[in-house]
């Protein structure tokens, strides 16, 4: 291995297996100063400038320090007891079942977390990418409540106006002599209708389907 003596440019040849006594005879100019030598030279320096930063914080200006906005709330990641939940697991200790962290992005992935990014700021394209469009209510076809379909068929058997409580003419006391089910709307009785009664709606009759009263004298 060859090298050059520092400051002189003269070639220096390093020998392998050099003993301690041989190292002592090596030129002093080719040996690196020890740690004690560096400390001694620093202590004997006549300069009045401090050797270390006199800042109380001990941090440089280029070191990024978090401002606390990225700190997570411990309540979001807290492990609740089973007494505070509606779960009924097979284990007594909630830690025996394991814990799955919340699946949501953290603030560390956002732009502007470093000092350079906060000083430069976001570009116009980045700001436009973060904009959320104002999306109004989807416009349906007016038939039913299904969206993104071809529409639903109109059901003429389902009315829009809810009927009241239906009561039979005999109020269910006498024998049923009418072949058709006949009842009259007596209104909503204290809004205490059952689910079956609340599902009944008023449907307008078609004029073509209405029965025509025939005179028996006109019959052949």
C-alpha angles and dihedrals in degrees: 000000000000133000142153129260111252114254096006104059090221115144115256125197118208117211123213119233093029111178127221093255092050090049089055090057092051114111111274091224091065096051121087115238115257126241091259090052092052092049091048092051091048092052094048093049112120094211117115094209113111117249093222134043111278093208112123092221093055091215131116125238093249095058112106114231120192115240095212097255092110095053113119124226112246091215090069091057098037119128108233123214118245089245089066095049138059093237123115107197128174095242127076099212115060090212090063091066096055131236132257116204121231112277103227134110119268128224091249090078094058125100116257100042094119126066094244093051093047091051095045095043128204124307123240092254091054092050092049090049090056094052115107115215119236103247116187129203112304114256110237129194093255093246114106126323100284117114132202091026137107090260135262128273117254113251110212091189092068117073130200099223118075117230126224130237111317116220127184119235092251091038088235096296104108133050118288106251098159117091091206124061106249125182139152130229110247095177132253107318104218091316088278096128119144123239091263093052093045090055092061114099133180116261121191115234121240113242092222091057096051114112116250117226108234125201114234090217091065093057116101 
